[in-house]
Amino acid sequence: MATSLEFAQNGQINGHVDGHKDYGEAAVKALVQEEKEEETSVAKLSKEHGVILKTFRILIADLCEQFGGGHPGSAIGMAAIGVALWKYTMQYAPHTPDWLNRGQLPALGVTRDMTNTEDVNAKMRACGFDVIDIEDGCFDVEGLTNALHQSRNSSLKPTFINVKTIIGLGSARAGDAEAHGIALGAADVADMKRAYSFDPEQHLVIGQEVRDFFEEIPSRGESLVEGWKSLLDRYSAAHPELADEFLSRIRGELPPHWKDLIPKTLPSQPTASRKANGLVFNPLAEKVKSFMIGTADLSPSVNMIYPGKLAFQHPDLSTTCGINGSYSGRYIHFGIREHAMASISNGLAAFSPNTIIPITSSFFMFYIYAAPGVRMGALQRLQVIHVATHDSIGMGEDGPTHQPIELAALYRAMPNLLYIRPGDNEEVAGAWLTALEAKHTPSIISTSRHALPQLHPKTDRNLVRKGAYVLHGEDDSTTSPDGIADLTLISSGAELPLTVSVASSLRAPPHSLTIRVVSFSSHRLFSQQPRTYQRSVLQRHAGTPAVVIEAYASLGWERYADAGYCMGTERFGQSLPGEEVYRFFGFTVENLVRVVGGYVEGLRGGRWGRGEWVDLAEGGEVSAGRAWRED
């Protein structure tokens, strides 16, 4: 078999490709360097492994070339890792992919030497990891397999395997970052095939030797599945009650009467919705063993310390703060690591969907750090529940850095995510009912730091699942003689009680308007309702204009309202006590009555047209009520 060096020296590599006249020279240099680095490893490589690795690399290059893009470089360099995992280490069953006791991937680190100058191994050892170095990750299948087995057998520490590979191995771009994110080019792929004694005219070839190499894996997997079933049968005979609970959990079932754990009545006095969240959640957390709860260093603030809480951590770990635990605990102290919190929760949820229901918590603003993890959970259709507190400008003195003006717009737009913003205690209960029944969707329950007036019995926990419903407006007292109300006010969360007060004032002289109020806690849930229901709630089809009041950016409300008094595009927030920051931005009954009343007059006088969005806090004379405006 001719080597890549021999082909390079014999001039059998094309002189240029894709307009790069120096391509051939670069290819020769890359292959010569690669040959030197490979020489020792290739000598130790079995013929069988050599064929497998070359096939993988060519297959990866062909696939990316077929699609005209992709990320071939790392996959080509890491082919040996794939062989070590899927042939020699992982316990899995291709024909039963959801088998519960399938193997888990150990921690695996792949470093690049281009810019990273830190001592990664020292850092990982300091974090409590065992560290294993693999100097030749391109070829050392045996060393990789041994490292993986060693890590799997480690019962006291996680393992970090530091694998050194060459990106784009075998190509003219070997060792070059350019190999990461582009197709290598037809000429380069053809040269790789020649160097590996493959036919450059054939594509996506998997030879019989490769098929034979992996042939026994399905039957091996089914044998493992049968062994697991036998073990479970023996366990069920010895421990029938525990086995029943276990099987119920892996079926994704909650306890039969879980809804009864949610209090039927909640405080009627003003209550922060984060506190209401604790009143609803903690009885559930105590009894529902499938919950795995965690926080990003904010346990007292999120009100989720349930009776019998035990931290999940090494039993021998003695912390300076005195919070100790064991591996039987269901509460994870993530520290200030929101991204890790969301991503680890995805892993817990993905292993056996709905067997474990991860629940995270932090300030809403800090979920911007968790956004990639939250997004991946939505993409993977995982049931993870994120509890966000301090969700408005009313959180006060911490100021603009902590006031999440724009974040709701991100999460309302994110596909397959339920962002739910309850307006009082009753709606918090409804948010939990909805989130726990959403088996293939992550949820964010968004709650306030400050106390909110209670609106029950107008609010209804069983209507939160619809996303929006009519809070005031179904009785004759709020309907004009022609059956069309003058205005629908829309709001959510901490601004909902304020909006109810604004509606009450607008109904009174001198305005004497017929006003409907809609509680609108979730855009996604409302968008899923039939059009007939949406029309019955908004009444825009009948000619009733709608105005939204919310202390967030207005983006997204254009779908459901004609105008809005929201946070503008000029400021992030303000450091003031909660009540004062609302006043500072004009979120008071007096100002809103004036502004909204002026909008209705403008509609009647032709100043505003139906169907055009009007930002009442940004433009026109009706918006001059903000304390911070200089005009």
XYZ file of C-alpha atoms in Angstrom:
631
model
C 0.000 0.000 0.000
C 1.483 3.302 -1.047
C 1.859 5.889 1.704
C 0.762 9.496 1.484
C 4.447 10.510 1.511
C 5.209 8.318 -1.484
C 2.323 9.824 -3.433
C 3.486 13.320 -2.533
C 7.085 12.643 -3.534
C 6.002 10.996 -6.786
C 4.073 14.109 -7.758
C 0.723 12.337 -7.878
C -1.081 15.102 -6.025
C -2.850 17.666 -8.195
C -1.091 20.995 -8.485
C -3.973 23.220 -7.428
C -7.616 23.235 -6.411
C -10.293 25.868 -5.880
C -8.052 28.543 -7.405
C -5.194 28.052 -4.932
C -2.054 27.700 -7.039
C 0.034 26.809 -3.998
C -2.279 23.973 -3.095
C -0.028 21.191 -4.351
C 3.011 22.493 -2.480
C 0.973 22.844 0.707
C -0.326 19.319 0.257
C 3.176 17.890 -0.070
C 4.402 19.729 3.023
C 1.379 18.684 5.056
C 1.640 15.062 4.047
C 5.391 14.893 4.637
C 4.939 16.324 8.120
C 2.027 14.021 8.790
C 4.002 11.001 7.619
C 6.763 11.742 10.131
C 4.267 12.095 12.957
C 2.357 8.982 11.930
C 5.326 6.702 11.329
C 5.660 5.289 14.822
C 1.936 4.951 15.377
C 1.220 3.371 11.997
C 3.873 0.762 12.677
C 1.969 -0.316 15.804
C -1.461 -0.118 14.163
C -3.090 -3.415 13.267
C -4.020 -3.916 9.627
C -7.662 -4.208 10.612
C -7.673 -0.944 12.535
C -5.788 0.755 9.717
C -8.515 -0.142 7.218
C -11.271 0.966 9.597
C -9.663 4.348 10.311
C -8.960 5.071 6.659
C -12.506 4.130 5.722
C -13.922 6.436 8.370
C -11.755 9.357 7.240
C -12.620 8.910 3.582
C -16.314 8.468 4.390
C -16.311 11.713 6.407
C -14.535 13.574 3.609
C -16.964 12.159 1.019
C -20.018 13.121 3.053
C -18.880 16.725 3.465
C -17.932 16.902 -0.208
C -21.335 15.555 -1.212
C -23.094 18.332 0.714
C -20.594 21.019 -0.190
C -19.865 21.849 3.439
C -19.712 20.509 6.948
C -17.053 20.001 9.587
C -14.743 17.237 8.415
C -11.506 18.202 10.164
C -12.158 17.181 13.764
C -14.125 14.062 12.815
C -11.310 12.873 10.555
C -8.692 13.454 13.251
C -10.830 11.764 15.886
C -11.757 8.609 13.981
C -9.786 6.449 16.414
C -11.829 7.824 19.302
C -14.982 6.656 17.549
C -13.585 3.156 17.110
C -12.486 2.954 20.754
C -15.917 4.069 21.932
C -18.357 2.262 19.683
C -16.436 -0.970 19.172
C -14.653 -1.533 22.474
C -16.173 0.576 25.245
C -19.787 1.673 24.978
C -22.523 -0.721 26.084
C -25.374 -0.039 23.714
C -27.963 -1.793 21.610
C -28.563 -0.292 18.145
C -31.924 -2.052 17.847
C -33.027 -1.000 21.347
C -31.637 2.539 21.580
C -33.663 3.544 24.650
C -32.424 0.661 26.805
C -32.122 2.227 30.247
C -28.830 0.665 31.351
C -26.930 1.608 28.219
C -23.418 2.976 28.666
C -22.658 6.599 29.337
C -19.878 8.574 27.657
C -17.084 9.531 30.094
C -15.780 13.079 30.137
C -13.632 13.540 27.055
C -11.530 16.609 26.309
C -10.078 17.371 22.895
C -7.650 20.286 22.882
C -6.137 22.320 20.077
C -2.684 23.772 20.470
C -3.199 26.800 18.229
C -4.114 29.317 20.940
C -4.504 27.391 24.174
C -1.493 27.990 26.412
C -2.962 27.027 29.768
C -2.077 23.816 31.598
C -5.393 22.092 31.018
C -4.426 18.948 32.893
C -3.438 20.886 36.009
C -6.726 22.787 35.874
C -8.764 19.604 35.617
C -6.832 17.921 38.443
C -7.516 20.988 40.579
C -11.204 20.543 39.796
C -11.092 17.006 41.175
C -10.731 15.005 37.961
C -8.490 12.065 37.226
C -6.524 12.989 34.097
C -5.303 10.639 31.363
C -3.147 11.853 28.465
C -3.368 10.272 25.025
C -0.526 11.667 22.961
C -1.522 9.995 19.694
C -5.296 10.235 19.435
C -5.246 9.767 15.664
C -4.087 6.137 15.794
C -3.781 4.782 19.334
C -7.027 2.805 19.481
C -5.636 0.548 22.197
C -4.518 3.445 24.391
C -7.851 5.212 23.969
C -9.755 2.041 24.813
C -7.671 1.451 27.942
C -8.230 5.058 29.041
C -11.974 4.761 28.532
C -12.121 1.502 30.489
C -10.072 3.051 33.275
C -12.402 6.023 33.445
C -15.488 3.801 33.505
C -14.073 1.824 36.416
C -13.288 4.948 38.451
C -15.841 5.120 41.271
C -14.519 8.132 43.168
C -13.705 10.756 40.546
C -14.774 11.808 37.068
C -12.133 11.385 34.387
C -10.742 13.912 31.919
C -9.091 12.275 28.906
C -6.862 14.755 27.104
C -6.533 13.495 23.542
C -4.092 15.049 21.092
C -5.143 14.713 17.455
C -4.350 16.313 14.087
C -7.290 18.113 12.533
C -7.917 17.125 8.922
C -5.458 14.220 9.105
C -4.471 12.951 5.654
C -5.701 16.021 3.796
C -3.735 18.948 2.400
C -5.166 21.028 5.249
C -3.934 18.686 7.967
C -3.164 20.605 11.148
C -4.791 23.774 9.773
C -7.859 25.363 11.394
C -9.277 25.761 7.886
C -10.034 22.022 7.893
C -12.608 22.524 10.633
C -15.547 24.017 8.797
C -15.304 23.509 5.022
C -15.518 20.667 2.547
C -11.963 19.690 1.649
C -12.468 19.896 -2.114
C -12.797 17.161 -4.720
C -9.086 17.114 -5.607
C -8.004 16.841 -1.968
C -10.472 14.036 -1.275
C -9.306 12.191 -4.383
C -5.688 12.518 -3.248
C -6.586 11.184 0.201
C -8.176 8.157 -1.470
C -5.090 7.527 -3.590
C -2.846 7.834 -0.546
C -4.992 5.269 1.263
C -5.203 2.959 -1.810
C -8.895 3.746 -2.323
C -10.442 4.263 -5.762
C -10.846 8.052 -6.198
C -13.815 7.472 -8.543
C -15.857 5.655 -5.875
C -17.713 7.506 -3.159
C -19.208 6.678 0.250
C -17.674 3.208 0.216
C -17.889 0.935 3.253
C -16.011 -2.265 2.483
C -16.865 -5.735 3.695
C -13.932 -5.756 6.116
C -15.418 -2.752 7.895
C -18.883 -4.296 7.945
C -17.457 -7.492 9.415
C -15.605 -5.481 12.066
C -18.871 -4.063 13.464
C -21.147 -6.974 12.577
C -21.489 -8.439 16.059
C -22.472 -5.201 17.792
C -26.279 -5.536 17.374
C -26.346 -9.084 18.737
C -23.979 -8.082 21.533
C -26.311 -5.218 22.372
C -29.409 -7.424 22.465
C -27.572 -9.816 24.779
C -26.905 -6.895 27.133
C -30.579 -5.903 26.966
C -31.687 -9.424 27.848
C -29.243 -9.482 30.756
C -30.715 -6.206 32.004
C -34.261 -7.559 31.739
C -33.264 -10.630 33.717
C -31.686 -8.461 36.425
C -34.812 -6.290 36.585
C -37.033 -9.377 36.907
C -34.980 -10.618 39.850
C -35.088 -7.174 41.463
C -38.855 -6.985 40.986
C -39.310 -10.334 42.700
C -37.172 -9.267 45.652
C -38.430 -5.662 45.945
C -41.856 -5.405 44.285
C -42.840 -1.970 45.612
C -39.537 -0.338 44.711
C -39.616 -2.033 41.327
C -43.124 -0.710 40.651
C -41.985 2.814 41.519
C -38.919 2.436 39.325
C -40.902 1.172 36.334
C -43.472 3.933 36.783
C -40.734 6.541 36.715
C -39.070 5.211 33.582
C -42.502 5.318 31.931
C -42.497 9.024 32.750
C -45.421 8.816 35.144
C -45.897 11.246 38.010
C -47.465 10.019 41.277
C -51.201 9.360 40.694
C -52.434 12.232 42.823
C -49.666 14.747 42.169
C -52.103 17.553 41.426
C -53.488 17.227 44.942
C -50.073 18.239 46.273
C -50.585 21.751 44.879
C -52.421 23.863 47.470
C -56.049 24.503 46.547
C -55.926 27.917 48.178
C -53.020 30.324 48.271
C -52.499 33.577 50.206
C -54.923 36.361 49.310
C -52.623 39.144 50.534
C -49.976 40.687 48.243
C -47.311 38.046 47.603
C -44.173 37.932 45.487
C -44.759 35.333 42.796
C -41.338 33.821 43.592
C -42.694 33.144 47.091
C -45.894 31.738 45.625
C -43.700 29.516 43.473
C -42.192 28.026 46.643
C -45.658 27.470 48.123
C -46.697 25.555 45.008
C -43.452 23.783 44.218
C -42.070 22.668 47.565
C -44.911 20.235 48.430
C -44.394 18.706 44.984
C -40.617 18.522 45.373
C -40.912 16.743 48.690
C -43.064 13.941 47.256
C -42.204 13.679 43.547
C -38.971 11.702 43.554
C -38.351 12.178 39.839
C -37.544 15.856 40.428
C -33.834 16.733 40.335
C -33.663 20.301 41.594
C -30.852 22.791 41.385
C -29.911 26.423 41.598
C -27.116 28.674 40.446
C -26.024 29.756 43.925
C -29.386 31.354 44.824
C -31.190 28.921 47.128
C -32.663 31.538 49.532
C -33.752 33.845 46.703
C -35.620 31.260 44.642
C -37.678 29.862 47.576
C -37.160 26.243 46.559
C -35.761 24.689 49.730
C -38.324 21.942 50.210
C -38.825 19.841 53.381
C -36.201 17.119 53.621
C -33.932 18.767 51.028
C -30.637 16.897 50.685
C -27.779 18.055 48.480
C -26.512 15.736 45.754
C -22.766 15.516 46.308
C -19.944 13.248 47.438
C -20.810 11.992 50.938
C -17.267 12.610 52.175
C -17.200 16.205 50.967
C -17.037 18.628 53.881
C -17.951 22.135 52.783
C -16.998 25.328 54.592
C -20.635 26.491 54.460
C -21.804 23.319 56.199
C -24.058 22.130 53.352
C -23.314 18.441 53.077
C -25.135 15.644 51.322
C -24.907 12.315 49.552
C -25.583 10.712 46.209
C -29.166 10.064 47.307
C -29.810 13.812 47.375
C -32.002 15.507 44.778
C -30.739 19.097 45.101
C -27.720 20.230 43.095
C -25.747 23.302 44.137
C -24.439 24.325 40.725
C -22.688 27.483 41.888
C -22.670 30.512 39.597
C -22.693 28.311 36.506
C -25.964 28.926 34.672
C -24.781 27.474 31.355
C -23.529 24.299 33.053
C -26.754 24.089 35.076
C -28.968 24.106 31.978
C -26.697 21.783 29.999
C -26.311 19.213 32.780
C -30.086 19.290 33.210
C -30.471 18.487 29.521
C -28.245 15.446 29.997
C -30.338 14.251 32.933
C -33.538 14.723 30.951
C -32.216 13.127 27.751
C -30.900 9.890 29.249
C -34.372 8.430 29.718
C -36.935 11.132 28.937
C -39.292 11.984 31.821
C -37.609 9.481 34.198
C -35.810 12.458 35.737
C -37.417 15.908 35.566
C -34.631 18.470 36.069
C -35.647 21.789 37.599
C -33.247 24.737 37.549
C -33.494 28.153 39.172
C -31.827 31.544 39.030
C -32.604 35.209 38.418
C -34.298 35.665 35.049
C -31.527 37.952 33.810
C -28.964 35.240 34.446
C -30.808 32.870 32.124
C -29.087 34.756 29.333
C -25.964 32.815 30.389
C -28.017 29.608 30.264
C -29.551 30.394 26.853
C -27.498 27.900 24.773
C -28.436 25.111 27.186
C -32.087 26.143 27.297
C -32.129 26.244 23.496
C -30.607 22.765 23.181
C -33.245 21.428 25.560
C -35.954 22.904 23.353
C -34.296 21.528 20.216
C -34.071 18.060 21.798
C -37.682 18.204 23.065
C -36.644 17.658 26.678
C -38.789 18.278 29.734
C -36.698 20.644 31.826
C -38.372 23.272 34.008
C -36.472 26.520 34.605
C -37.678 28.760 37.435
C -36.688 32.391 36.875
C -37.102 34.953 39.648
C -36.576 38.731 39.844
C -38.124 38.946 36.395
C -38.973 42.650 36.118
C -37.752 46.171 36.650
C -39.527 45.849 40.001
C -36.602 43.824 41.300
C -35.204 47.236 42.137
C -31.853 48.533 43.274
C -29.627 46.021 41.467
C -30.490 48.080 38.451
C -30.050 47.673 34.689
C -27.603 44.768 34.905
C -30.273 42.682 36.620
C -33.469 44.004 35.010
C -34.355 41.676 32.101
C -35.857 44.158 29.659
C -35.259 42.163 26.479
C -34.955 38.553 27.621
C -38.634 37.574 27.402
C -38.576 38.394 23.679
C -35.779 35.846 23.189
C -37.566 33.067 25.019
C -40.965 33.828 23.526
C -39.375 33.493 20.087
C -37.473 30.291 20.876
C -39.121 27.275 19.186
C -40.613 24.557 21.401
C -40.169 26.497 24.634
C -42.945 27.510 27.013
C -42.180 30.891 28.559
C -44.902 31.373 31.187
C -45.222 34.607 33.164
C -47.909 34.214 35.853
C -49.604 37.315 37.258
C -50.514 36.122 40.751
C -50.436 33.103 43.070
C -53.263 31.290 41.297
C -51.505 31.603 37.963
C -48.264 30.303 39.483
C -50.175 27.116 40.326
C -51.407 27.019 36.737
C -47.888 27.467 35.401
C -46.736 24.369 37.280
C -49.723 22.342 36.118
C -48.874 23.308 32.550
C -45.111 22.766 32.773
C -45.426 19.339 34.369
C -47.799 18.157 31.655
C -45.483 19.366 28.869
C -43.587 16.104 28.405
C -41.601 17.088 25.320
C -41.063 20.782 25.938
C -38.884 22.767 28.355
C -40.566 25.570 30.287
C -39.517 28.798 31.972
C -41.723 29.936 34.847
C -41.013 33.640 35.285
C -41.686 35.157 38.720
C -41.349 38.473 40.523
C -39.193 39.570 43.402
C -41.742 42.085 44.703
C -45.188 41.471 46.157
C -48.134 41.443 43.755
C -51.800 42.116 44.591
C -53.885 38.966 44.249
C -56.568 38.785 41.562
C -58.232 35.461 42.394
C -61.055 34.439 41.846
C -60.761 36.279 38.528
C -57.536 34.420 37.773
C -57.864 30.718 37.044
C -55.050 28.149 37.288
C -56.824 25.889 34.810
C -56.846 28.562 32.083
C -53.101 29.279 32.204
C -52.604 26.300 29.879
C -54.383 28.293 27.153
C -51.767 31.036 27.258
C -54.302 33.854 27.574
C -57.830 34.250 28.840
C -60.323 36.998 29.637
C -59.913 38.291 33.163
C -62.552 41.032 32.956
C -64.999 41.597 30.174
C -67.518 38.799 29.851
C -70.253 40.553 31.831
C -72.600 43.236 30.488
C -71.023 46.016 32.560
C -67.925 46.060 30.345
C -69.681 45.789 26.989
C -70.920 48.760 24.986
C -74.478 48.886 23.587
C -73.318 47.630 20.194
C -71.619 44.652 21.842
C -68.111 45.852 21.011
C -65.864 46.980 23.848
C -63.890 50.191 23.491
C -60.601 48.525 24.350
C -58.892 45.302 25.423
C -55.991 45.704 27.837
C -53.424 42.893 27.750
C -50.784 42.184 30.361
C -48.754 39.476 32.071
C -46.777 38.807 35.211
C -45.961 41.626 37.592
C -47.773 44.223 35.455
C -51.103 42.341 35.388
C -52.432 43.732 38.711
C -51.402 47.227 37.607
C -53.296 46.742 34.339
C -56.433 45.670 36.217
C -56.271 48.930 38.190
C -55.801 50.945 34.984
C -58.865 49.260 33.491
C -60.917 50.122 36.561
C -59.968 53.796 36.291
C -60.699 53.923 32.546
C -64.184 52.557 33.156
C -64.906 55.482 35.491
C -65.642 59.083 34.410
C -64.357 61.071 32.656
C -63.272 58.262 30.298
C -66.229 55.910 30.924
C -64.803 53.315 28.535
C -65.905 49.697 28.204
C -62.698 47.809 28.957
C -61.811 44.149 28.717
C -58.690 42.755 30.467
C -56.784 39.728 29.208
C -54.223 37.833 31.245
C -51.616 36.775 28.686
C -49.006 34.588 30.383
C -47.667 32.627 27.387
C -47.387 33.526 23.703
C -46.542 29.939 22.730
C -49.519 28.400 24.511
C -51.912 30.985 23.096
C -50.576 30.476 19.558
C -51.477 26.774 19.891
C -55.161 27.501 20.564
C -57.835 27.315 17.845
C -58.482 30.532 15.968
C -62.007 30.666 17.370
C -60.627 30.751 20.918
C -58.021 33.382 20.028
C -60.730 35.600 18.573
C -62.978 35.151 21.587
C -60.149 36.337 23.851
C -58.814 39.284 21.845
C -61.930 40.421 19.967
C -59.772 42.303 17.455
C -61.703 40.675 14.611
C -64.822 42.425 15.945
C -63.132 45.805 15.876
C -61.936 46.076 19.477
C -58.413 47.566 19.643
C -55.912 46.027 22.060
C -53.197 47.699 24.122
C -50.510 45.740 25.986
C -48.932 46.979 29.221
C -45.683 45.225 30.104
C -42.319 46.436 31.447
C -40.382 44.513 28.783
C -39.329 45.277 25.237
C -42.443 45.275 23.067
C -41.037 42.986 20.368
C -43.554 40.235 19.623
C -46.665 41.947 20.915
C -47.418 43.309 17.427
C -49.066 39.964 16.667
C -51.707 40.406 19.347
C -52.086 44.120 20.082
C -52.437 47.417 18.224
C -50.393 49.446 20.680
C -48.310 48.995 23.792
C -46.859 50.797 26.763
C -43.647 48.845 27.231
C -39.983 49.501 27.885
C -38.456 51.389 24.999
C -35.271 50.985 23.047
C -33.362 53.773 24.796
C -32.809 52.357 28.284
C -32.070 49.025 29.967
C -33.522 49.931 33.348
C -32.784 52.021 36.408
C -31.348 51.506 39.880
C -34.156 52.540 42.213
C -36.412 50.837 44.758
C -38.947 48.621 42.987
C -41.967 50.901 43.259
C -39.926 53.933 42.291
C -38.440 52.326 39.182
C -41.964 51.613 37.931
C -42.850 55.238 38.545
C -39.641 56.388 36.866
C -40.651 54.660 33.632
C -44.264 55.773 33.769
C -45.828 52.506 34.921
C -48.348 54.147 37.271
C -52.132 54.079 37.164
C -52.315 57.853 36.666
C -49.896 57.963 33.752
C -51.227 54.867 32.050
C -54.824 56.068 32.295
C -53.788 59.296 30.610
C -51.696 57.596 27.923
C -54.162 54.820 27.093
C -57.103 57.196 27.230
C -55.256 59.464 24.809
C -54.675 56.528 22.491
C -58.400 55.729 22.366
C -59.164 59.367 21.609
C -56.504 59.303 18.889
C -58.127 56.251 17.320
C -61.512 57.931 17.297
C -60.061 61.121 15.851
C -58.116 59.343 13.112
C -54.659 60.042 14.531
C -53.917 56.318 14.729
C -54.953 53.753 12.155
C -56.214 50.277 12.924
C -53.610 47.586 12.344
C -50.570 49.838 12.724
C -48.444 49.250 15.802
C -48.157 52.266 18.088
C -45.480 52.318 20.776
C -47.173 54.497 23.381
C -43.984 54.854 25.406
C -41.906 56.006 22.443
C -43.833 58.249 20.057
C -46.503 60.979 19.980
C -47.706 63.393 22.607
C -49.440 60.647 24.533
C -46.050 59.252 25.592
C -44.694 62.224 27.505
C -45.314 60.769 30.945
C -41.969 59.073 31.564
C -39.886 60.727 34.229
C -36.669 60.072 32.351
C -37.696 61.772 29.111
C -36.210 65.213 28.643
C -38.872 66.382 26.191
